Amino acid sequence: MLKRVLIANRGEIAVRIIRECLDSSIEAVSVYSTADSQALHRIIATRAVCIGGPRASESYLHIANLIEAAKATGCDAVHPGFGFLSESSDFARSCEAAGLKFIGPSSQVIDAMGNKAAARRMMIEAGVPVVPGSDGAVTSEKEAVAEAERIGYPVLLKASAGGGGRGMRKAFNTEEVRKGFQTASQEAESCFGNGEMYVEKLIENPRHIEFQILADSRGNVVHLGERDCSIQRRNQKLLEEAPAWGLSEQLRCQMGEAAVKAAKICGYENAGTVEFIVDKDEHFYFIEMNTRIQVEHPVTEMVTGVNIVKEQLRIASGLPLSFEQKDITMSGHAIECRITAEKVFENFAPCPGKIDFIHFPAGAGIRVDSALYNGCEISPYYDSMVAKIIAKGESRLEAVRRMRRALEETVINGVQTTLPVQHLLMYQQDFLRGGYDTGYIEAHLKELLSIYEAAGGRNESI
């Protein structure tokens, strides 16, 4: 088993990994920037190392500093979490070169599957359905326009190394392709250090369904069922649930088999997510593979009983998966709300600041993943997500009712958050019926905000 792991991340995912390491009798070394000197992930780790200034480029994206911290503290592995360098093949290669186990797939697999354009080609060769798009990356505005016109509008410009909605733009005409190509490429370069883009057909307002997979070093691959991540705003997920409501068993089996096939084709190891979109006629298409643990992994853990981070540590230690596909069953229903510190009436602008008081919910079926504590600071330098609240019930309706109660119990004073919008969502009839797609939030956001404002909530810091 691993002895000491460096967690190359921050916030709630770093806290989650540290706790799992300690539960597995593995020493956990955290890294932190000067802006995170009082962050929870620094406080609870076995050891902590400052790796640079407040900006991500000076710290959490600084590969040399991370490798040096791991070597100086005697770590035998590095867990990248999600975001930052989690899908960087350069980082994985640097870990491999330094004799550190990268807790994720190999650098070669990240190159193959983390690069969305290369992954598309691989899926086409394997016979997995993909959205029509460019054959590989496009290198200029002119080339992007030519591909868009060949494919037919509308199209989606996507960063090859992107994730989490970053480096992505919709385009309905030539001018929007030109503008979107530049802005998306610049955003991708800033976030991931790679501005390469490709173009695919935009299937408007599909469902966004993803399958969690786990693969060990011995060729065993299983999927842990699906999550519906269709409740999104500007490609940023606000809510996820598992299993996907109303998905036919036949389609579920087909997509699960495709997800396992995708992982086996590329020789995948560790945790990953195969993402699909499903159109109105229940045709599904591969869109990308995230070569890391996902933000929304807790909903899968809640319905399968599988501890995904624990399995990551086992796999990285050279151990086989502790179960087979036939052992995986989904019990009940789980919903996750991503709480972000944002000003919902100001186009969801980030809202950093000090947490004056916080109270999280508890009780049957409730889980909270967060790095917040009373008096802590939410930094302006990083992602605005501050907590994930997960509710599980025996049925979807029970999960919804528990989520309502959990959000009503939650108090976050000092900054504005998305809590009110997510709470109101739990009462929307279309959501309760499960009849939603990726266009749902854009279609209902004004309605949700007007209800919240009518209740006198515009200035509440909750």
Coordinates of N, CA and C in Angstrom, one line a residue, residues 123-252:
M123 N -12.5 6.8 -30.5 CA -13.9 6.3 -30.3 C -14.5 5.9 -31.7
I124 N -14.2 6.8 -32.7 CA -14.7 6.5 -34.1 C -14.1 5.1 -34.5
E125 N -12.8 4.9 -34.3 CA -12.2 3.6 -34.7 C -12.8 2.5 -33.9
A126 N -13.2 2.7 -32.7 CA -13.7 1.6 -31.9 C -15.2 1.4 -32.1
G127 N -15.9 2.2 -32.9 CA -17.3 2.1 -33.2 C -18.2 2.6 -32.1
V128 N -17.7 3.5 -31.2 CA -18.5 4.2 -30.2 C -19.1 5.4 -30.9
P129 N -20.4 5.6 -30.8 CA -21.1 6.8 -31.5 C -20.5 8.1 -31.0
V130 N -20.1 9.0 -31.9 CA -19.6 10.3 -31.5 C -20.4 11.4 -32.3
V131 N -20.4 12.6 -31.7 CA -21.1 13.7 -32.4 C -20.3 14.1 -33.6
P132 N -20.9 14.4 -34.7 CA -20.2 14.8 -35.9 C -19.3 16.0 -35.6
G133 N -18.1 16.0 -36.1 CA -17.2 17.1 -35.8 C -15.9 17.1 -36.7
S134 N -15.0 17.9 -36.3 CA -13.7 18.0 -37.1 C -12.9 16.8 -36.8
D135 N -12.1 16.4 -37.8 CA -11.2 15.3 -37.7 C -9.9 15.8 -37.1
G136 N -9.9 15.9 -35.7 CA -8.8 16.4 -35.0 C -8.9 17.9 -34.7
A137 N -7.8 18.5 -34.3 CA -7.8 19.9 -33.9 C -7.8 20.8 -35.0
V138 N -8.4 22.0 -34.8 CA -8.3 23.1 -35.8 C -7.3 24.2 -35.2
T139 N -6.5 24.7 -36.1 CA -5.4 25.5 -35.6 C -5.6 27.0 -35.9
S140 N -6.7 27.4 -36.5 CA -6.9 28.8 -36.8 C -8.3 29.2 -36.9
E141 N -8.7 30.5 -36.9 CA -10.0 30.9 -37.1 C -10.5 30.4 -38.4
K142 N -9.7 30.6 -39.4 CA -10.1 30.2 -40.8 C -10.5 28.7 -40.9
E143 N -9.6 27.9 -40.3 CA -9.9 26.5 -40.3 C -11.2 26.1 -39.5
A144 N -11.4 26.8 -38.4 CA -12.6 26.6 -37.6 C -13.8 27.0 -38.4
V145 N -13.8 28.1 -39.1 CA -14.9 28.5 -39.9 C -15.2 27.5 -41.0
A146 N -14.1 27.0 -41.7 CA -14.3 26.0 -42.7 C -14.9 24.7 -42.2
E147 N -14.5 24.3 -41.0 CA -15.1 23.1 -40.4 C -16.5 23.3 -40.0
A148 N -16.8 24.5 -39.5 CA -18.2 24.8 -39.0 C -19.1 24.8 -40.2
E149 N -18.7 25.3 -41.3 CA -19.5 25.3 -42.5 C -19.7 23.9 -43.1
R150 N -18.7 23.1 -43.0 CA -18.8 21.7 -43.5 C -19.8 20.9 -42.6
I151 N -19.6 21.1 -41.3 CA -20.5 20.4 -40.4 C -21.9 20.9 -40.4
G152 N -22.1 22.2 -40.5 CA -23.4 22.8 -40.5 C -23.7 23.4 -39.1
Y153 N -24.2 24.7 -39.1 CA -24.5 25.4 -37.9 C -25.8 24.8 -37.3
P154 N -25.9 24.9 -35.9 CA -24.9 25.5 -35.0 C -23.8 24.5 -34.6
V155 N -22.7 25.0 -34.1 CA -21.6 24.2 -33.8 C -21.1 24.5 -32.4
L156 N -20.2 23.7 -31.8 CA -19.7 23.9 -30.5 C -18.1 23.9 -30.7
L157 N -17.5 25.0 -30.3 CA -16.1 25.1 -30.2 C -15.6 24.6 -28.9
K158 N -14.7 23.6 -28.9 CA -14.3 23.0 -27.6 C -12.8 22.9 -27.5
A159 N -12.2 23.2 -26.3 CA -10.8 23.0 -26.1 C -10.4 21.6 -26.0
S160 N -9.4 21.2 -26.7 CA -9.0 19.8 -26.7 C -8.6 19.3 -25.3
A161 N -8.0 20.2 -24.5 CA -7.6 19.9 -23.2 C -8.5 20.4 -22.1
G162 N -9.7 20.8 -22.5 CA -10.7 21.5 -21.6 C -11.4 20.6 -20.7
G163 N -12.2 21.2 -19.8 CA -13.0 20.4 -18.9 C -13.7 21.4 -18.0
G164 N -14.8 21.0 -17.3 CA -15.5 21.8 -16.4 C -16.2 23.0 -17.1
G165 N -16.4 22.9 -18.4 CA -17.1 24.0 -19.2 C -16.2 25.1 -19.6
R166 N -14.9 25.0 -19.3 CA -13.9 26.0 -19.7 C -13.5 25.7 -21.1
G167 N -13.2 26.8 -21.9 CA -12.7 26.7 -23.2 C -13.8 26.2 -24.2
M168 N -15.1 26.6 -24.0 CA -16.2 26.1 -24.8 C -17.1 27.2 -25.2
R169 N -17.5 27.3 -26.5 CA -18.4 28.3 -26.9 C -19.3 27.8 -28.0
K170 N -20.6 28.2 -27.9 CA -21.5 27.9 -29.0 C -21.4 28.9 -30.1
A171 N -21.6 28.5 -31.3 CA -21.6 29.4 -32.5 C -22.7 29.1 -33.5
F172 N -23.4 30.1 -33.8 CA -24.6 29.9 -34.7 C -24.3 30.5 -36.1
N173 N -23.2 31.2 -36.3 CA -22.8 31.7 -37.6 C -21.3 32.0 -37.6
T174 N -20.8 32.4 -38.8 CA -19.4 32.6 -39.0 C -18.8 33.6 -38.0
E175 N -19.4 34.7 -37.8 CA -18.8 35.7 -36.9 C -18.7 35.1 -35.5
E176 N -19.7 34.4 -35.0 CA -19.6 33.8 -33.7 C -18.5 32.7 -33.6
V177 N -18.2 32.1 -34.7 CA -17.1 31.1 -34.7 C -15.8 31.9 -34.6
R178 N -15.6 33.0 -35.3 CA -14.4 33.7 -35.2 C -14.1 34.3 -33.8
K179 N -15.2 34.9 -33.3 CA -15.1 35.4 -31.9 C -14.9 34.3 -30.9
G180 N -15.7 33.3 -31.0 CA -15.6 32.2 -30.0 C -14.3 31.5 -30.0
F181 N -13.7 31.3 -31.2 CA -12.5 30.6 -31.3 C -11.4 31.3 -30.5
Q182 N -11.3 32.6 -30.7 CA -10.2 33.3 -29.9 C -10.5 33.3 -28.4
T183 N -11.7 33.6 -28.0 CA -11.9 33.7 -26.6 C -11.8 32.3 -25.9
A184 N -12.3 31.3 -26.5 CA -12.3 29.9 -26.0 C -10.8 29.4 -25.9
S185 N -10.1 29.7 -27.0 CA -8.7 29.3 -27.0 C -7.9 30.0 -25.9
Q186 N -8.1 31.3 -25.8 CA -7.4 32.0 -24.7 C -7.8 31.5 -23.3
E187 N -9.0 31.2 -23.1 CA -9.5 30.7 -21.8 C -8.8 29.4 -21.6
A188 N -8.8 28.5 -22.6 CA -8.2 27.2 -22.4 C -6.7 27.3 -22.1
E189 N -6.0 28.2 -22.8 CA -4.6 28.4 -22.6 C -4.4 28.8 -21.1
S190 N -5.2 29.7 -20.6 CA -5.1 30.2 -19.3 C -5.4 29.2 -18.2
C191 N -6.4 28.4 -18.5 CA -6.8 27.4 -17.5 C -6.0 26.1 -17.5
F192 N -5.7 25.7 -18.7 CA -5.1 24.3 -18.9 C -3.7 24.3 -19.5
G193 N -3.2 25.5 -19.9 CA -1.9 25.6 -20.6 C -1.9 25.1 -22.0
N194 N -3.1 24.9 -22.6 CA -3.2 24.4 -23.9 C -4.4 25.0 -24.6
G195 N -4.2 25.8 -25.6 CA -5.3 26.5 -26.3 C -5.8 25.8 -27.6
E196 N -5.4 24.5 -27.8 CA -5.8 23.8 -29.0 C -7.4 23.6 -29.0
M197 N -8.0 23.8 -30.1 CA -9.5 23.7 -30.2 C -9.9 22.7 -31.3
Y198 N -11.1 22.2 -31.2 CA -11.8 21.4 -32.2 C -13.2 21.8 -32.3
V199 N -13.9 21.4 -33.4 CA -15.3 21.8 -33.6 C -16.2 20.6 -33.7
E200 N -17.3 20.7 -33.1 CA -18.3 19.6 -33.3 C -19.7 20.1 -33.5
K201 N -20.6 19.3 -34.0 CA -22.0 19.7 -34.2 C -22.6 20.0 -32.8
L202 N -23.3 21.1 -32.7 CA -24.1 21.4 -31.5 C -25.4 20.7 -31.5
I203 N -25.6 19.7 -30.7 CA -26.9 19.1 -30.5 C -27.6 19.9 -29.4
E204 N -28.6 20.7 -29.8 CA -29.2 21.7 -28.8 C -30.0 21.0 -27.8
N205 N -29.7 21.4 -26.5 CA -30.5 21.0 -25.4 C -30.6 19.5 -25.2
P206 N -29.5 18.7 -25.3 CA -29.6 17.3 -25.0 C -29.6 17.0 -23.5
R207 N -29.7 15.8 -23.1 CA -29.4 15.4 -21.8 C -27.9 15.1 -21.7
H208 N -27.3 15.4 -20.6 CA -25.8 15.2 -20.4 C -25.7 14.1 -19.4
I209 N -25.3 12.9 -19.9 CA -25.2 11.7 -19.1 C -23.8 11.2 -19.0
E210 N -23.3 10.9 -17.9 CA -21.9 10.4 -17.8 C -21.8 9.2 -16.9
F211 N -20.9 8.3 -17.3 CA -20.7 7.1 -16.6 C -19.3 7.1 -15.9
Q212 N -19.4 6.7 -14.6 CA -18.2 6.6 -13.8 C -17.5 5.3 -14.0
I213 N -16.2 5.2 -14.3 CA -15.5 4.0 -14.5 C -14.4 3.9 -13.5
L214 N -14.0 2.7 -13.2 CA -12.8 2.4 -12.4 C -12.1 1.2 -13.1
A215 N -10.8 1.4 -13.2 CA -10.0 0.4 -13.9 C -8.7 0.1 -13.1
D216 N -8.3 -1.1 -12.9 CA -7.1 -1.4 -12.2 C -5.9 -1.7 -13.2
S217 N -4.7 -1.9 -12.7 CA -3.6 -2.1 -13.5 C -3.5 -3.5 -14.1
R218 N -4.5 -4.3 -13.8 CA -4.6 -5.7 -14.3 C -5.6 -5.9 -15.4
G219 N -6.1 -4.8 -15.9 CA -7.0 -4.9 -17.1 C -8.5 -5.0 -16.7
N220 N -8.8 -5.0 -15.4 CA -10.2 -5.1 -15.0 C -10.8 -3.7 -15.1
V221 N -12.0 -3.6 -15.7 CA -12.7 -2.3 -15.8 C -14.1 -2.5 -15.5
V222 N -14.7 -1.6 -14.6 CA -16.1 -1.7 -14.3 C -16.7 -0.3 -14.4
H223 N -18.0 -0.2 -14.6 CA -18.6 1.1 -14.5 C -19.5 1.1 -13.3
L224 N -19.7 2.3 -12.7 CA -20.6 2.4 -11.5 C -21.9 3.1 -11.8
G225 N -22.4 2.9 -13.0 CA -23.6 3.5 -13.4 C -23.5 4.9 -13.8
E226 N -24.6 5.6 -14.0 CA -24.6 6.9 -14.7 C -25.0 8.0 -13.7
R227 N -24.7 9.2 -14.1 CA -25.2 10.4 -13.5 C -25.8 11.4 -14.5
D228 N -26.8 12.0 -14.2 CA -27.4 13.0 -15.0 C -26.9 14.4 -14.6
C229 N -26.2 15.1 -15.5 CA -25.6 16.3 -15.2 C -26.1 17.5 -16.1
S230 N -27.4 17.4 -16.4 CA -28.0 18.3 -17.4 C -28.3 19.6 -16.8
I231 N -28.4 19.8 -15.5 CA -28.7 21.1 -14.9 C -27.5 21.9 -14.9
Q232 N -27.3 22.7 -15.9 CA -26.1 23.5 -16.1 C -26.4 24.9 -16.5
R233 N -25.4 25.8 -16.2 CA -25.5 27.1 -16.7 C -24.1 27.5 -17.3
R234 N -24.1 27.8 -18.6 CA -22.9 28.1 -19.3 C -21.9 26.9 -19.1
N235 N -22.4 25.7 -19.3 CA -21.6 24.5 -19.2 C -21.0 24.2 -17.8
Q236 N -21.5 25.0 -16.8 CA -21.1 24.7 -15.4 C -22.2 24.0 -14.7
K237 N -22.0 22.8 -14.2 CA -23.0 22.1 -13.6 C -23.4 22.6 -12.2
L238 N -24.8 22.8 -12.0 CA -25.3 23.2 -10.7 C -25.8 22.1 -9.9
L239 N -26.2 21.0 -10.5 CA -26.8 19.9 -9.8 C -26.6 18.6 -10.6
E240 N -26.4 17.5 -9.9 CA -26.2 16.2 -10.5 C -27.1 15.2 -9.8
E241 N -27.5 14.2 -10.5 CA -28.2 13.1 -9.7 C -27.9 11.8 -10.4
A242 N -28.1 10.7 -9.5 CA -27.9 9.4 -9.9 C -28.9 8.5 -9.3
P243 N -29.5 7.5 -10.0 CA -29.3 7.3 -11.5 C -30.1 8.4 -12.3
A244 N -29.9 8.4 -13.6 CA -30.6 9.3 -14.4 C -32.0 9.0 -14.5
W245 N -32.9 10.0 -14.2 CA -34.3 9.7 -14.2 C -34.9 9.5 -15.6
G246 N -35.6 8.4 -15.7 CA -36.3 8.1 -17.0 C -35.5 7.5 -18.0
L247 N -34.2 7.1 -17.8 CA -33.4 6.5 -18.8 C -33.8 5.0 -18.9
S248 N -34.1 4.6 -20.1 CA -34.5 3.2 -20.3 C -33.4 2.3 -19.9
E249 N -33.7 1.1 -19.5 CA -32.7 0.1 -19.1 C -31.9 -0.3 -20.2
Q250 N -32.5 -0.4 -21.4 CA -31.7 -0.8 -22.6 C -30.7 0.2 -22.9
L251 N -31.0 1.5 -22.9 CA -30.1 2.6 -23.2 C -29.0 2.6 -22.1
R252 N -29.4 2.4 -20.9 CA -28.4 2.4 -19.8 C -27.3 1.3 -20.0

